[in-house]
Tab-separated table of C-alpha atoms and ligand atoms in Angstrom:
chain	number	residue	atom	x	y	z
A	20	MET	CA	0.044	0.045	-0.013
A	21	ALA	CA	1.166	3.728	-0.810
A	22	LYS	CA	-1.039	6.146	-0.746
A	23	VAL	CA	-0.688	9.746	-0.960
A	24	GLU	CA	-2.962	12.878	0.112
A	25	LEU	CA	-2.144	16.100	0.303
A	26	LYS	CA	-4.662	18.222	2.009
A	27	GLY	CA	-5.342	21.998	1.589
A	28	ILE	CA	-1.572	21.745	0.542
A	29	GLY	CA	-0.088	25.448	0.073
A	30	LYS	CA	3.464	26.814	-0.237
A	31	VAL	CA	4.958	30.384	0.374
A	32	TYR	CA	8.485	31.028	0.046
A	33	GLU	CA	10.450	33.944	1.382
A	34	GLY	CA	9.198	37.357	0.545
A	35	ASN	CA	5.719	36.208	0.354
A	36	VAL	CA	5.890	34.406	-2.926
A	37	ARG	CA	2.885	32.189	-3.359
A	38	ALA	CA	3.837	29.088	-5.491
A	39	VAL	CA	1.272	26.646	-4.529
A	40	ASP	CA	-2.365	27.639	-2.823
A	41	ASN	CA	-4.547	24.954	-1.126
A	42	ALA	CA	-4.031	22.050	-3.636
A	43	ASN	CA	-6.136	18.684	-2.821
A	44	ILE	CA	-5.115	15.448	-4.816
A	45	LEU	CA	-5.516	12.114	-3.631
A	46	VAL	CA	-2.485	9.903	-5.139
A	47	ASP	CA	-4.091	6.348	-4.946
A	48	ASP	CA	-2.257	2.863	-4.187
A	49	LYS	CA	-0.447	1.846	-7.988
A	50	GLU	CA	-1.659	5.059	-9.425
A	51	PHE	CA	0.881	6.927	-11.791
A	52	VAL	CA	-0.281	10.088	-11.309
A	53	VAL	CA	0.849	13.289	-13.524
A	54	PHE	CA	1.023	17.279	-12.408
A	55	VAL	CA	1.421	18.803	-15.546
A	56	GLY	CA	1.555	22.677	-15.977
A	57	PRO	CA	3.377	25.576	-17.805
A	58	SER	CA	6.915	26.551	-16.092
A	59	GLY	CA	6.250	28.388	-12.626
A	60	CYS	CA	2.605	26.723	-12.094
A	61	GLY	CA	3.894	25.048	-9.078
A	62	LYS	CA	4.415	21.854	-9.553
A	63	SER	CA	7.805	21.025	-8.909
A	64	THR	CA	7.331	23.058	-5.391
A	65	THR	CA	4.463	20.606	-4.595
A	66	LEU	CA	6.455	17.218	-5.792
A	67	ARG	CA	9.186	18.455	-3.520
A	68	MET	CA	7.114	18.934	-0.551
A	69	VAL	CA	5.773	15.186	-1.280
A	70	ALA	CA	9.561	14.335	-0.997
A	71	GLY	CA	10.242	16.646	1.924
A	72	LEU	CA	12.731	18.921	0.285
A	73	GLU	CA	10.576	21.720	1.044
A	74	ASP	CA	8.908	22.590	3.970
A	75	ILE	CA	4.973	22.422	3.983
A	76	SER	CA	3.515	26.421	4.301
A	77	GLU	CA	0.105	25.206	4.579
A	78	GLY	CA	-2.213	21.787	4.800
A	79	GLU	CA	-1.156	18.461	5.413
A	80	LEU	CA	0.499	15.974	3.708
A	81	TYR	CA	-0.290	11.928	4.522
A	82	ILE	CA	1.642	8.998	2.830
A	83	ASP	CA	-0.586	5.734	3.923
A	84	GLY	CA	-2.643	7.671	6.468
A	85	GLU	CA	0.451	8.881	8.313
A	86	LEU	CA	1.006	13.059	8.604
A	87	MET	CA	4.502	13.790	7.033
A	88	ASN	CA	4.437	17.354	7.466
A	89	ASP	CA	7.358	16.880	9.663
A	90	VAL	CA	9.069	13.701	9.040
A	91	PRO	CA	12.641	14.121	7.459
A	92	PRO	CA	12.869	12.979	3.447
A	93	LYS	CA	15.020	9.960	4.375
A	94	ASP	CA	12.324	8.487	6.511
A	95	ARG	CA	9.542	9.215	3.997
A	96	ASN	CA	10.169	5.703	1.896
A	97	ILE	CA	10.033	7.791	-1.211
A	98	ALA	CA	12.727	8.126	-4.021
A	99	MET	CA	13.184	10.723	-6.414
A	100	VAL	CA	14.468	11.173	-9.930
A	101	PHE	CA	15.670	14.520	-11.084
A	102	GLN	CA	15.767	15.743	-14.481
A	103	ASN	CA	19.410	16.313	-14.035
A	104	TYR	CA	20.219	12.659	-12.701
A	105	ALA	CA	23.816	13.723	-11.592
A	106	LEU	CA	25.822	10.380	-11.643
A	107	TYR	CA	28.162	9.886	-9.704
A	108	PRO	CA	31.231	10.265	-12.554
A	109	HIS	CA	34.178	8.331	-10.894
A	110	MET	CA	31.753	5.610	-9.622
A	111	THR	CA	30.391	2.476	-11.727
A	112	VAL	CA	27.210	2.188	-12.282
A	113	TYR	CA	27.345	-0.811	-9.997
A	114	ASP	CA	28.387	1.623	-7.460
A	115	ASN	CA	26.174	4.390	-8.230
A	116	MET	CA	23.384	2.361	-7.715
A	117	ALA	CA	24.478	0.309	-4.517
A	118	PHE	CA	26.006	3.886	-3.200
A	119	GLY	CA	22.734	4.732	-1.460
A	120	LEU	CA	22.155	1.290	0.071
A	121	ARG	CA	25.765	1.523	1.354
A	122	ILE	CA	25.451	4.541	3.534
A	123	LYS	CA	22.571	3.065	4.780
A	124	LYS	CA	24.558	-0.008	6.162
A	125	VAL	CA	22.039	-2.413	3.827
A	126	ASP	CA	23.764	-6.244	3.814
A	127	LYS	CA	26.100	-6.742	1.130
A	128	ALA	CA	24.479	-9.413	-0.327
A	129	GLU	CA	21.189	-7.752	-0.298
A	130	ILE	CA	22.764	-4.700	-2.254
A	131	ASP	CA	23.941	-6.916	-4.776
A	132	ARG	CA	20.268	-8.729	-4.979
A	133	ARG	CA	18.956	-5.308	-5.801
A	134	VAL	CA	21.252	-4.124	-7.824
A	135	HIS	CA	21.381	-6.706	-9.661
A	136	GLU	CA	17.304	-6.981	-9.807
A	137	ALA	CA	17.371	-3.233	-10.795
A	138	ALA	CA	19.869	-4.027	-13.770
A	139	ARG	CA	17.256	-6.745	-15.126
A	140	ILE	CA	14.501	-4.812	-15.049
A	141	LEU	CA	15.909	-1.848	-16.980
A	142	ASP	CA	17.935	-4.034	-18.874
A	143	ILE	CA	21.522	-2.463	-18.006
A	144	GLU	CA	23.127	-5.659	-16.767
A	145	LYS	CA	25.912	-5.549	-19.271
A	146	PHE	CA	26.737	-1.924	-18.414
A	147	LEU	CA	27.274	-2.100	-14.453
A	148	ASP	CA	31.003	-2.062	-14.728
A	149	ARG	CA	30.993	0.737	-16.970
A	150	LYS	CA	31.320	4.873	-15.455
A	151	PRO	CA	28.404	7.034	-16.708
A	152	LYS	CA	30.755	8.493	-19.197
A	153	ALA	CA	30.389	5.743	-21.345
A	154	LEU	CA	26.825	5.502	-21.546
A	155	SER	CA	24.462	7.093	-23.851
A	156	GLY	CA	21.776	9.633	-22.624
A	157	GLY	CA	18.982	7.180	-22.118
A	158	GLN	CA	21.259	4.450	-20.260
A	159	ARG	CA	22.157	7.074	-17.872
A	160	GLN	CA	18.704	8.258	-17.359
A	161	ARG	CA	17.996	4.194	-16.499
A	162	VAL	CA	20.717	4.134	-14.174
A	163	ALA	CA	19.130	7.407	-12.431
A	164	VAL	CA	15.980	5.224	-12.256
A	165	GLY	CA	17.450	2.051	-11.198
A	166	ARG	CA	18.872	4.204	-7.857
A	167	ALA	CA	15.675	4.889	-6.968
A	168	ILE	CA	14.569	1.121	-7.808
A	169	VAL	CA	16.924	-0.055	-5.713
A	170	ARG	CA	15.466	1.958	-2.584
A	171	ASN	CA	12.297	-0.592	-2.665
A	172	PRO	CA	10.690	2.709	-1.974
A	173	LYS	CA	6.768	2.953	-1.148
A	174	VAL	CA	6.162	6.147	-3.262
A	175	PHE	CA	8.567	6.946	-6.931
A	176	LEU	CA	8.832	10.668	-7.679
A	177	PHE	CA	9.694	12.255	-11.081
A	178	ASP	CA	10.758	15.621	-11.765
A	179	GLU	CA	11.010	16.365	-15.686
A	180	PRO	CA	13.353	13.161	-15.726
A	181	LEU	CA	13.560	13.073	-19.463
A	182	SER	CA	13.456	16.726	-20.425
A	183	ASN	CA	17.149	16.448	-21.052
A	184	LEU	CA	17.015	13.471	-23.376
A	185	ASP	CA	16.455	14.528	-27.331
A	186	ALA	CA	12.811	14.395	-29.057
A	187	LYS	CA	13.461	10.629	-30.241
A	188	LEU	CA	14.826	9.207	-26.813
A	189	ARG	CA	11.946	11.110	-24.632
A	190	VAL	CA	9.711	8.843	-26.998
A	191	GLN	CA	11.149	5.389	-26.201
A	192	MET	CA	11.641	6.710	-22.263
A	193	ARG	CA	8.358	7.422	-21.818
A	194	ALA	CA	7.241	4.347	-23.206
A	195	GLU	CA	9.836	2.279	-20.932
A	196	LEU	CA	8.607	4.346	-17.761
A	197	SER	CA	5.293	3.318	-18.487
A	198	ASP	CA	6.142	-0.304	-18.852
A	199	LEU	CA	8.161	0.083	-15.645
A	200	HIS	CA	5.226	1.038	-13.596
A	201	PHE	CA	3.255	-1.629	-14.935
A	202	ARG	CA	5.493	-4.297	-13.732
A	203	LEU	CA	6.991	-2.663	-10.477
A	204	ASN	CA	3.466	-1.895	-9.887
A	205	ALA	CA	3.936	1.227	-8.059
A	206	THR	CA	2.804	4.404	-6.984
A	207	MET	CA	4.525	7.106	-9.041
A	208	ILE	CA	3.873	11.126	-8.674
A	209	TYR	CA	5.609	12.462	-11.879
A	210	VAL	CA	6.141	16.694	-12.727
A	211	THR	CA	6.152	17.220	-16.502
A	212	HIS	CA	5.307	20.236	-18.685
A	213	ASP	CA	4.585	18.218	-21.407
A	214	GLN	CA	1.087	17.177	-21.924
A	215	VAL	CA	1.986	14.815	-24.083
A	216	GLU	CA	4.131	12.985	-21.404
A	217	ALA	CA	1.115	13.529	-19.344
A	218	MET	CA	-1.180	12.184	-21.771
A	219	THR	CA	0.821	9.165	-22.266
A	220	MET	CA	1.286	7.715	-18.943
A	221	ALA	CA	-0.887	9.040	-16.433
A	222	ASN	CA	-3.835	7.320	-14.650
A	223	LYS	CA	-4.689	10.620	-13.495
A	224	ILE	CA	-3.277	14.115	-14.427
A	225	VAL	CA	-3.558	16.856	-12.026
A	226	VAL	CA	-3.386	20.178	-14.152
A	227	MET	CA	-2.185	23.050	-12.240
A	228	LYS	CA	-1.567	27.064	-13.538
A	229	ASP	CA	-0.370	29.894	-10.882
A	230	GLY	CA	-0.235	27.686	-8.259
A	231	LYS	CA	-3.567	26.257	-8.391
A	232	VAL	CA	-4.943	23.053	-9.125
A	233	GLN	CA	-7.124	23.212	-12.017
A	234	GLN	CA	-8.582	19.888	-12.750
A	235	ILE	CA	-8.311	16.151	-11.908
A	236	GLY	CA	-8.876	13.339	-14.121
A	237	ALA	CA	-7.924	10.676	-16.368
A	238	PRO	CA	-6.217	12.021	-19.720
A	239	LEU	CA	-9.470	11.457	-22.067
A	240	GLU	CA	-11.427	12.644	-18.929
A	241	LEU	CA	-9.573	15.927	-19.211
A	242	TYR	CA	-9.374	15.827	-23.088
A	243	ASN	CA	-13.397	15.519	-23.657
A	244	PHE	CA	-14.895	17.314	-20.939
A	245	PRO	CA	-12.572	20.318	-19.470
A	246	ILE	CA	-13.683	22.266	-16.862
A	247	ASN	CA	-12.425	25.306	-17.653
A	248	LYS	CA	-10.670	27.167	-20.818
A	249	PHE	CA	-6.964	26.707	-19.769
A	250	VAL	CA	-6.920	23.315	-19.529
A	251	ALA	CA	-9.064	22.627	-22.982
A	252	GLY	CA	-6.413	24.758	-24.417
A	253	PHE	CA	-3.471	22.798	-22.549
A	254	ILE	CA	-4.612	19.339	-23.033
A	255	GLY	CA	-4.249	18.284	-26.907
A	256	SER	CA	-2.234	19.498	-29.892
A	257	PRO	CA	-2.314	21.094	-31.928
A	258	PRO	CA	-4.652	23.066	-28.933
A	259	MET	CA	-7.988	23.036	-28.760
A	260	ASN	CA	-9.942	26.479	-31.244
A	261	PHE	CA	-11.446	29.178	-29.369
A	262	LEU	CA	-13.465	31.320	-31.847
A	263	SER	CA	-15.646	34.159	-30.052
A	264	VAL	CA	-18.584	34.073	-30.990
A	265	LYS	CA	-22.185	35.489	-30.542
A	266	VAL	CA	-24.996	33.952	-29.124
A	267	THR	CA	-28.281	34.327	-30.581
A	268	GLU	CA	-31.858	33.346	-30.700
A	269	SER	CA	-34.270	33.395	-33.942
A	270	GLY	CA	-37.351	31.702	-34.487
A	271	GLY	CA	-36.658	29.376	-30.965
A	272	SER	CA	-33.335	28.451	-32.243
A	273	ILE	CA	-30.093	29.112	-30.529
A	274	LEU	CA	-27.133	30.520	-32.949
A	275	LEU	CA	-24.108	31.391	-32.541
A	276	GLU	CA	-22.632	33.985	-35.064
A	277	GLU	CA	-19.129	34.214	-35.765
A	278	GLY	CA	-19.481	37.069	-38.863
A	279	ALA	CA	-18.391	34.981	-41.738
A	280	PHE	CA	-20.552	31.925	-40.451
A	281	SER	CA	-23.029	30.752	-38.403
A	282	ILE	CA	-23.473	27.742	-35.969
A	283	LYS	CA	-26.473	25.708	-34.921
A	284	PRO	CA	-25.125	23.858	-31.551
A	285	ILE	CA	-26.710	20.430	-30.752
A	286	PRO	CA	-29.845	20.629	-28.629
A	287	ALA	CA	-27.941	19.300	-25.325
A	288	HIS	CA	-25.637	22.295	-25.862
A	289	ALA	CA	-28.392	25.045	-26.996
A	290	ALA	CA	-30.099	24.368	-23.826
A	291	GLU	CA	-27.166	25.623	-21.458
A	292	LEU	CA	-26.629	28.512	-24.094
A	293	LYS	CA	-29.653	29.862	-23.764
A	294	LYS	CA	-28.962	31.842	-20.980
A	295	TYR	CA	-26.199	33.570	-22.858
A	296	VAL	CA	-28.433	35.018	-25.679
A	297	GLY	CA	-27.175	38.117	-26.697
A	298	LYS	CA	-23.323	37.646	-25.253
A	299	GLU	CA	-20.038	36.905	-26.648
A	300	ILE	CA	-18.601	33.458	-25.456
A	301	PHE	CA	-15.983	31.203	-26.684
A	302	PHE	CA	-17.041	28.640	-28.824
A	303	GLY	CA	-13.956	25.724	-28.481
A	304	ILE	CA	-13.384	23.053	-31.278
A	305	ARG	CA	-10.749	20.923	-31.562
A	306	PRO	CA	-8.698	20.693	-34.557
A	307	GLU	CA	-9.250	16.937	-35.242
A	308	ASP	CA	-13.150	17.557	-34.965
A	309	LEU	CA	-13.254	20.108	-37.902
A	310	HIS	CA	-13.970	17.878	-40.888
A	311	TYR	CA	-13.272	19.494	-44.691
A	312	VAL	CA	-16.335	19.413	-47.102
A	313	PRO	CA	-15.396	19.440	-50.725
A	314	GLU	CA	-18.524	20.356	-51.878
A	315	GLY	CA	-18.763	23.510	-50.298
A	316	PRO	CA	-20.747	25.193	-47.348
A	317	LYS	CA	-23.306	23.131	-45.369
A	318	GLU	CA	-25.471	24.149	-42.416
A	319	SER	CA	-23.152	25.328	-39.474
A	320	SER	CA	-20.161	24.926	-41.349
A	321	LEU	CA	-17.046	26.787	-41.139
A	322	LYS	CA	-15.985	29.101	-44.489
A	323	VAL	CA	-12.188	30.183	-43.720
A	324	LYS	CA	-9.341	30.885	-45.981
A	325	ILE	CA	-5.969	28.750	-45.798
A	326	THR	CA	-2.758	30.821	-44.693
A	327	VAL	CA	-0.650	28.133	-44.244
A	328	VAL	CA	-0.246	24.023	-45.176
A	329	GLU	CA	1.690	22.011	-43.184
A	330	PRO	CA	1.704	18.734	-44.786
A	331	LEU	CA	2.845	15.841	-41.967
A	332	GLY	CA	2.519	12.527	-44.119
A	333	ALA	CA	-0.434	11.141	-41.468
A	334	ASP	CA	-2.524	13.919	-41.657
A	335	THR	CA	-2.085	17.591	-42.584
A	336	THR	CA	-2.365	20.864	-40.463
A	337	LEU	CA	-4.161	24.025	-41.829
A	338	TRP	CA	-3.638	27.169	-40.747
A	339	LEU	CA	-6.975	28.866	-41.592
A	340	THR	CA	-8.568	32.442	-40.850
A	341	THR	CA	-12.264	33.400	-40.833
A	342	GLY	CA	-11.195	36.675	-41.684
A	343	THR	CA	-10.831	38.260	-38.200
A	344	GLN	CA	-9.814	35.156	-35.905
A	345	SER	CA	-7.287	32.279	-36.879
A	346	LEU	CA	-7.943	28.727	-36.249
A	347	VAL	CA	-5.931	25.407	-36.833
A	348	ALA	CA	-7.541	21.953	-38.343
A	349	ARG	CA	-6.619	18.457	-38.823
A	350	THR	CA	-7.732	17.051	-42.368
A	351	GLU	CA	-6.855	13.520	-43.824
A	352	PRO	CA	-3.658	13.893	-46.206
A	353	GLN	CA	-5.017	12.817	-49.644
A	354	PHE	CA	-6.254	16.276	-50.606
A	355	THR	CA	-4.392	19.028	-51.550
A	356	PHE	CA	-4.550	22.276	-50.454
A	357	LYS	CA	-3.587	25.942	-51.355
A	358	VAL	CA	-2.893	29.099	-49.462
A	359	ASN	CA	-5.453	31.562	-49.921
A	360	GLU	CA	-8.214	28.808	-51.129
A	361	THR	CA	-11.261	29.260	-49.279
A	362	ILE	CA	-13.161	26.197	-47.945
A	363	HIS	CA	-15.327	24.552	-45.537
A	364	PHE	CA	-15.169	22.859	-42.289
A	365	ILE	CA	-18.073	20.719	-40.729
A	366	PRO	CA	-17.654	21.128	-36.683
A	367	LYS	CA	-18.256	17.777	-35.058
A	368	LEU	CA	-20.707	19.790	-33.094
A	369	GLU	CA	-21.151	16.894	-30.489
A	370	LYS	CA	-17.530	17.702	-29.522
A	371	ALA	CA	-17.800	21.114	-29.071
A	372	ARG	CA	-17.054	22.925	-26.069
A	373	TYR	CA	-18.440	26.371	-24.572
A	374	PHE	CA	-16.472	28.965	-22.372
A	375	SER	CA	-17.724	31.716	-20.475
A	376	LYS	CA	-15.630	34.956	-21.503
A	377	GLU	CA	-15.956	36.288	-18.273
A	378	THR	CA	-15.160	33.370	-15.965
A	379	GLU	CA	-13.669	31.241	-18.689
A	380	LEU	CA	-15.417	28.338	-16.938
A	381	SER	CA	-16.873	25.923	-19.210
A	382	ILE	CA	-20.652	26.360	-19.787
A	383	LEU	CA	-21.832	22.870	-20.315
A	384	PRO	CA	-22.256	20.599	-17.219
A	385	ASN	CA	-18.914	18.736	-16.811
A	386	ALA	CA	-20.344	15.202	-17.143
A	387	GLY	CA	-22.696	16.348	-19.872
A	388	ALA	CA	-21.114	15.276	-23.660
B	407	ADP	P1	7.257	24.549	-12.077
B	407	ADP	O1	7.749	23.645	-11.054
B	407	ADP	O2	5.721	24.528	-12.431
B	407	ADP	O3	7.878	25.010	-13.183
B	407	ADP	P2	8.303	25.802	-9.189
B	407	ADP	O4	7.378	25.191	-8.105
B	407	ADP	O5	9.063	25.592	-9.658
B	407	ADP	O6	7.211	25.951	-10.983
B	407	ADP	O7	7.560	27.406	-8.996
B	407	ADP	C1	6.871	27.240	-8.473
B	407	ADP	C2	6.686	29.434	-7.923
B	407	ADP	O8	7.522	29.657	-7.017
B	407	ADP	C3	7.460	30.003	-9.113
B	407	ADP	O9	6.792	31.431	-9.553
B	407	ADP	C4	9.033	30.078	-8.814
B	407	ADP	O10	9.374	31.143	-9.518
B	407	ADP	C5	8.778	30.325	-7.301
B	407	ADP	N1	9.797	30.095	-6.280
B	407	ADP	C6	10.326	28.269	-6.682
B	407	ADP	N2	11.604	28.109	-5.880
B	407	ADP	C7	11.737	29.194	-5.369
B	407	ADP	C8	12.320	29.572	-4.385
B	407	ADP	N3	13.339	28.713	-3.872
B	407	ADP	N4	12.066	30.953	-3.585
B	407	ADP	C9	11.301	31.651	-4.048
B	407	ADP	N5	10.620	31.384	-5.155
B	407	ADP	C10	10.070	30.244	-5.394
């Protein structure tokens, strides 16, 4: 069992800098939870408070029901892997992994067993006698993870462990870490600014902004039902489009007027949009939910002009303008597009999201599609 609970956790640094505000997060046993958000949102500070590397200014931290606020890091039964994994350059891989256990005076045979077991799990057995400089970036990263595994911790903490690796290696290590989580069956908390890492690895994502938790949920829950415009724009790539539209009512129907076109939302959404008649709101639609209609305008189709064409092979990204607003569409690769061409898209309106201009909160009730 290894459950981590943050109850009303806050951090105020010297000089009254508030880094984290009232974080309430439950990391369940064996869960892989990712804290994600832009640089400076407070995710590392939150992780470091769990690790005990930062004092907790407000709230309570529990690991398996035990209050941890004043427990020193070494007694919390956690292991942390950093971005800057700082292996000891003069030590072999074996010694790098054994070092922490030797300090703790663990029995020699037990150290040997644990180092070999970790090396086997990480497929680095053949490098045990090498020094770090004779390893690739990915192999070094595995040694850093190995140092955590040998400690047999209740909870693994990762602070942007992949950000020093090149793009291709990151993709590979991402899959390796997911596989490792599966095989170790351990509780893991992982911090990153990269929403793709969050989406691909997490059981549960915690999205943070300006020190505040915005939303907590499974990856597809956040993708499909973002609670506000920030989460909607942060999760998913290319990001969701937000078009400023005016809500009108005509003959009992709700319409969204862009200027260049008008959209008729599905009835379930129209019912929620009724109270915004006469107001401007954000119409949110993901690039992958815009369907190109070669035959021309249809009801609720978006009339747009192409500004940039990016063929990616598997699909084509189109940068578009309505005349006054920009948006992005992801289309199938078989069509040929030209810059300055005027074309039409039908939005998948059951997937559209709507956000208040004042609060930026979702206008649709979150559970309702
Ligand atoms: P993230 O990991 O999301 O990039 P951090 O948790 O590192 O963000 O930082 C959150 C905020 O706290 C930032 O505004 C940062 O400048 C501030 N901060 C971080 N560490 C300190 C510190 N030791 N003293 C004062 N402010 C800090």
